[in-house]
Coordinates of N, CA and C in Angstrom, one line a residue:
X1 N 44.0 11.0 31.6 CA 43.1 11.5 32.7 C 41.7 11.5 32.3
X2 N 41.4 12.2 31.1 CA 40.4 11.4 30.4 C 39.4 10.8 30.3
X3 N 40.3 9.7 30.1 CA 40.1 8.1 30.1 C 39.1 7.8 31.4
X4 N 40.1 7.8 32.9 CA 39.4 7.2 33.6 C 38.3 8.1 34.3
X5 N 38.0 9.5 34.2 CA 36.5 10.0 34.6 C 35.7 9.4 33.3
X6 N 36.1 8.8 32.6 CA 35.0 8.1 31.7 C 34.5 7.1 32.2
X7 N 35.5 6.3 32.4 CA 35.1 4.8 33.0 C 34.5 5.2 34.5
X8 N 34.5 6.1 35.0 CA 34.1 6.3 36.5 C 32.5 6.5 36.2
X9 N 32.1 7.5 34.7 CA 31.2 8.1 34.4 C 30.4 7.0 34.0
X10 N 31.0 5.8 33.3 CA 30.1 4.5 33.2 C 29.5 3.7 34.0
X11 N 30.7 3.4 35.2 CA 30.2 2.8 36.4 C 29.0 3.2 37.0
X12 N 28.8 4.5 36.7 CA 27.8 5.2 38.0 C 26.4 4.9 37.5
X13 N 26.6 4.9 35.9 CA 25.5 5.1 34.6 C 24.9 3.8 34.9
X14 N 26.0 3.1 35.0 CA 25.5 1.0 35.0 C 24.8 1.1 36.2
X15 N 25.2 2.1 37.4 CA 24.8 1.2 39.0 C 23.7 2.0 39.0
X16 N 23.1 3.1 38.2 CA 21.8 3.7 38.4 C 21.1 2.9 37.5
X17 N 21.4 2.4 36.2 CA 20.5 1.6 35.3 C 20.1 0.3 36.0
X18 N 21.2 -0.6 36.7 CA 20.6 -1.7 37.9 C 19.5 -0.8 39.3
X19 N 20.0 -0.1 39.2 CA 18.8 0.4 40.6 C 17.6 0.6 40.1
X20 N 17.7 0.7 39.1 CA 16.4 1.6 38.4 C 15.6 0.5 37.9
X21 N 16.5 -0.8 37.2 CA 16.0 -1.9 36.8 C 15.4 -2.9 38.2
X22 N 15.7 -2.6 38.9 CA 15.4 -3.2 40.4 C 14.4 -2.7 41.0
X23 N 13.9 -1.3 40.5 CA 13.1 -0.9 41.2 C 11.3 -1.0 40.2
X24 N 11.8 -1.3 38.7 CA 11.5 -1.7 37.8 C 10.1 -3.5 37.8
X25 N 11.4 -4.0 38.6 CA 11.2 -5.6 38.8 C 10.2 -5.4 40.3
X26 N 10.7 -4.5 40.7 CA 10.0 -4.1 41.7 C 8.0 -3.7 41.5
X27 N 7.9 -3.0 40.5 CA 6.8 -2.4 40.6 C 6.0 -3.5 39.5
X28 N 6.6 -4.2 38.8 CA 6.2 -4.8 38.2 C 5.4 -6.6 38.9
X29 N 6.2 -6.8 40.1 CA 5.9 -7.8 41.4 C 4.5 -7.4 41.3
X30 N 4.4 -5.9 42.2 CA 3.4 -5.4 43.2 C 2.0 -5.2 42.0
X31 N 2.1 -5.3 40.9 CA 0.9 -5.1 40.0 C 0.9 -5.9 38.9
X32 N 1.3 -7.4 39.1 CA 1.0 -8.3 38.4 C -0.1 -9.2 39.2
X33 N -0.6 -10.1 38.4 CA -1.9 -10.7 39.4 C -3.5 -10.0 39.5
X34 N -4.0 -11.0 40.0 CA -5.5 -10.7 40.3 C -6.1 -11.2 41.3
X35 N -6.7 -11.0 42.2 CA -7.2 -11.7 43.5 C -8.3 -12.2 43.1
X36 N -9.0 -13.9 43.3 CA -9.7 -14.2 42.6 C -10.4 -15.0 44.1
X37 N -12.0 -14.5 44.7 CA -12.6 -15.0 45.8 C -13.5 -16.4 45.3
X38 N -12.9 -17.3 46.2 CA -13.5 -19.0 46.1 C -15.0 -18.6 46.8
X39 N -16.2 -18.6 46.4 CA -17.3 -18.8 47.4 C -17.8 -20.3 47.3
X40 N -17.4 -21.1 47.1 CA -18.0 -22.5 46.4 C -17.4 -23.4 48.2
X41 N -16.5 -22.9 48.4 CA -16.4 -23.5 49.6 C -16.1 -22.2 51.5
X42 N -16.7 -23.3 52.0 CA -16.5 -22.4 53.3 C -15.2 -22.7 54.5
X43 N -14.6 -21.5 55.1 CA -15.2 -20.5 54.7 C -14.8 -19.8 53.3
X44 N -15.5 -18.7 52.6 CA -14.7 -18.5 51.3 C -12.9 -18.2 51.5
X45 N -12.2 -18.0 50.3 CA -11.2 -17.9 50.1 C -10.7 -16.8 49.1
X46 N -9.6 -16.9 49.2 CA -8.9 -16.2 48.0 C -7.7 -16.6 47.4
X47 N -7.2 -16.2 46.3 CA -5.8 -16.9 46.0 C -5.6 -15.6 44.9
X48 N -4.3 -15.4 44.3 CA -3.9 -14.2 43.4 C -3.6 -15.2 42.5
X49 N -4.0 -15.1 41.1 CA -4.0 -15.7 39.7 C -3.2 -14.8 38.8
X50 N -2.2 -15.2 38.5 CA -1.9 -14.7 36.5 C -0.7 -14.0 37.5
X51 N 0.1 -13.7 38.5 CA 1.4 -13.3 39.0 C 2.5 -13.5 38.4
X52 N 2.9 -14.9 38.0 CA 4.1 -15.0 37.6 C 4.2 -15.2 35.8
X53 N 3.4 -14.9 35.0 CA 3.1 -14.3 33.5 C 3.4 -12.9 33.9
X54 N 3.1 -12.1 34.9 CA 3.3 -10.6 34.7 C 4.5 -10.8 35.1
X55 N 5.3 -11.3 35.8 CA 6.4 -10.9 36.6 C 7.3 -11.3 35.2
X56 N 7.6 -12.2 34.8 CA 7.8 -12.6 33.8 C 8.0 -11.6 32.4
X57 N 6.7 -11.1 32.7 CA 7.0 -10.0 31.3 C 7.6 -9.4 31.5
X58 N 7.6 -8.6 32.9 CA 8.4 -7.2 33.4 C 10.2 -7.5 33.8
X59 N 10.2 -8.9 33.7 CA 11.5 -9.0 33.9 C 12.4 -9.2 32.6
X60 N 11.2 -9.6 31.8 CA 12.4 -10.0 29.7 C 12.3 -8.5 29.8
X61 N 11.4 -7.2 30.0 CA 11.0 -6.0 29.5 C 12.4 -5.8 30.2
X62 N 12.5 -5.5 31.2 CA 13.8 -4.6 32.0 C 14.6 -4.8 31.6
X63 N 15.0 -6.8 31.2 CA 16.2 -7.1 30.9 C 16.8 -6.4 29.7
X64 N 15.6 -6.4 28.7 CA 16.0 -5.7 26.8 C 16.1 -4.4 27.8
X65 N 15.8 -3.7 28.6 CA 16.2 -2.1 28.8 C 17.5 -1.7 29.3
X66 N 17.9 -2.9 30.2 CA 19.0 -3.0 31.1 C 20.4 -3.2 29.9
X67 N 19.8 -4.2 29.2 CA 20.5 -4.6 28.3 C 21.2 -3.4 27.1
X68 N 20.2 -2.8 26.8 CA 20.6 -1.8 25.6 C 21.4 -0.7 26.1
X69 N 20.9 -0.4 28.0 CA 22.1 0.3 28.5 C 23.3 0.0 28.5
X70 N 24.0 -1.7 28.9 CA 25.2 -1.8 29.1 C 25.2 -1.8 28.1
X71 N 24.9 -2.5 26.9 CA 25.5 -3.0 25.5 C 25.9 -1.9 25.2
X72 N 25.4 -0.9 25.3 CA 25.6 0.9 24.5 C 26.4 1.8 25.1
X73 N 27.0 1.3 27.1 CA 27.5 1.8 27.6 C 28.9 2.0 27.1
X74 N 29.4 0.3 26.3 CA 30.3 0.4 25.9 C 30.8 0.4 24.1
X75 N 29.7 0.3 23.8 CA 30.2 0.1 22.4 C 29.8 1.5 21.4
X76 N 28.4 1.9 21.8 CA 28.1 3.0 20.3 C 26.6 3.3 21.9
X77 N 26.9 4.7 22.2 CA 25.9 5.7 23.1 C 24.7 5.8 22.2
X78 N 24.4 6.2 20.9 CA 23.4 6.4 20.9 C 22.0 5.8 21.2
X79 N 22.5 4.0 21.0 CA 21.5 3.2 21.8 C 21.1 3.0 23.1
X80 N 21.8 4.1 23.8 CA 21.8 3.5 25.3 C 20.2 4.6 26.0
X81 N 20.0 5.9 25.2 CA 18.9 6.5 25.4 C 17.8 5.4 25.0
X82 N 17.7 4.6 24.3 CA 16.4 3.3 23.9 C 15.8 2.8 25.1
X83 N 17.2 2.9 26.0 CA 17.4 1.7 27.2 C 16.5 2.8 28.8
X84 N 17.4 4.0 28.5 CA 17.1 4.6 29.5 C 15.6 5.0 29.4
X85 N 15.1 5.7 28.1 CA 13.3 5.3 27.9 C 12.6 4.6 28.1
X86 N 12.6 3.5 28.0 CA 12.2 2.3 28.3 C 11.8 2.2 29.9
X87 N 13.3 2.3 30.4 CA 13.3 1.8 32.0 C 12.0 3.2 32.6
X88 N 12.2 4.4 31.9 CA 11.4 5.8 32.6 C 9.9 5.5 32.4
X89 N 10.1 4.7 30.9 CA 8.1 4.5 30.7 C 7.8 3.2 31.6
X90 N 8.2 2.0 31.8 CA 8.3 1.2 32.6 C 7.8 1.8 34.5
X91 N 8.6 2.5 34.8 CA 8.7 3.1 35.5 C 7.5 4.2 36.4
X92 N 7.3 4.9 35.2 CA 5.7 6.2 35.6 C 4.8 5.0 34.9
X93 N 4.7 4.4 34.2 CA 3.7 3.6 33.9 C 2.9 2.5 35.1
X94 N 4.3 2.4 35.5 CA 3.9 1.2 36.9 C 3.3 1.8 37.9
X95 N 3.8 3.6 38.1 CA 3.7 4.3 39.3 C 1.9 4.6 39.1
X96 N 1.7 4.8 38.0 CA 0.2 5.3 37.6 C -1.1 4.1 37.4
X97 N -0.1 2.8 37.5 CA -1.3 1.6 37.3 C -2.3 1.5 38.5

């Protein structure tokens, strides 16, 4: 009996570490980039530079965080707090950029 409120207790652990990593990839979209104004031609313009380098980083970053959750979900817990840190500074970090 156990047994399976454990595995219940993991499932829930995994489906909040993907929401959180999603919401992660998320905040990491909305504040990558720079808006950069063309005046050289008319009328002027704009285009967003440097987006997919940030998106990029925020997505290997989540992955190592996502990662150390499952990895630790099942094998040795103590690594899995590395994971869940990660995702929280990730997280208020993006909320405060």
């Amino acid at each position: 009996m156990g047994h399976l409120r454990q595995d219940w207790w993991r499932w829930v652990r995994g489906l909040l570490a993907a929401l959180l990593g999603y919401l992660v990839i998320a905040l990491f979209v909305m504040h990558s980039g720079r808006i950069v104004f063309d005046t050289s031609v008319t009328p002027p313009t704009h285009q967003i530079v440097g987006r997919l380098p940030g998106i990029l980083v925020g997505a290997v970053a989540t992955a190592f965080a996502l990662s150390c959750i499952f990895v630790s979900m099942w094998k040795r817990w103590d690594f899995e707090i590395v994971g869940w840190l990660l995702l929280l500074v990730f997280i208020f970090g993006g909320i405060g950029h």
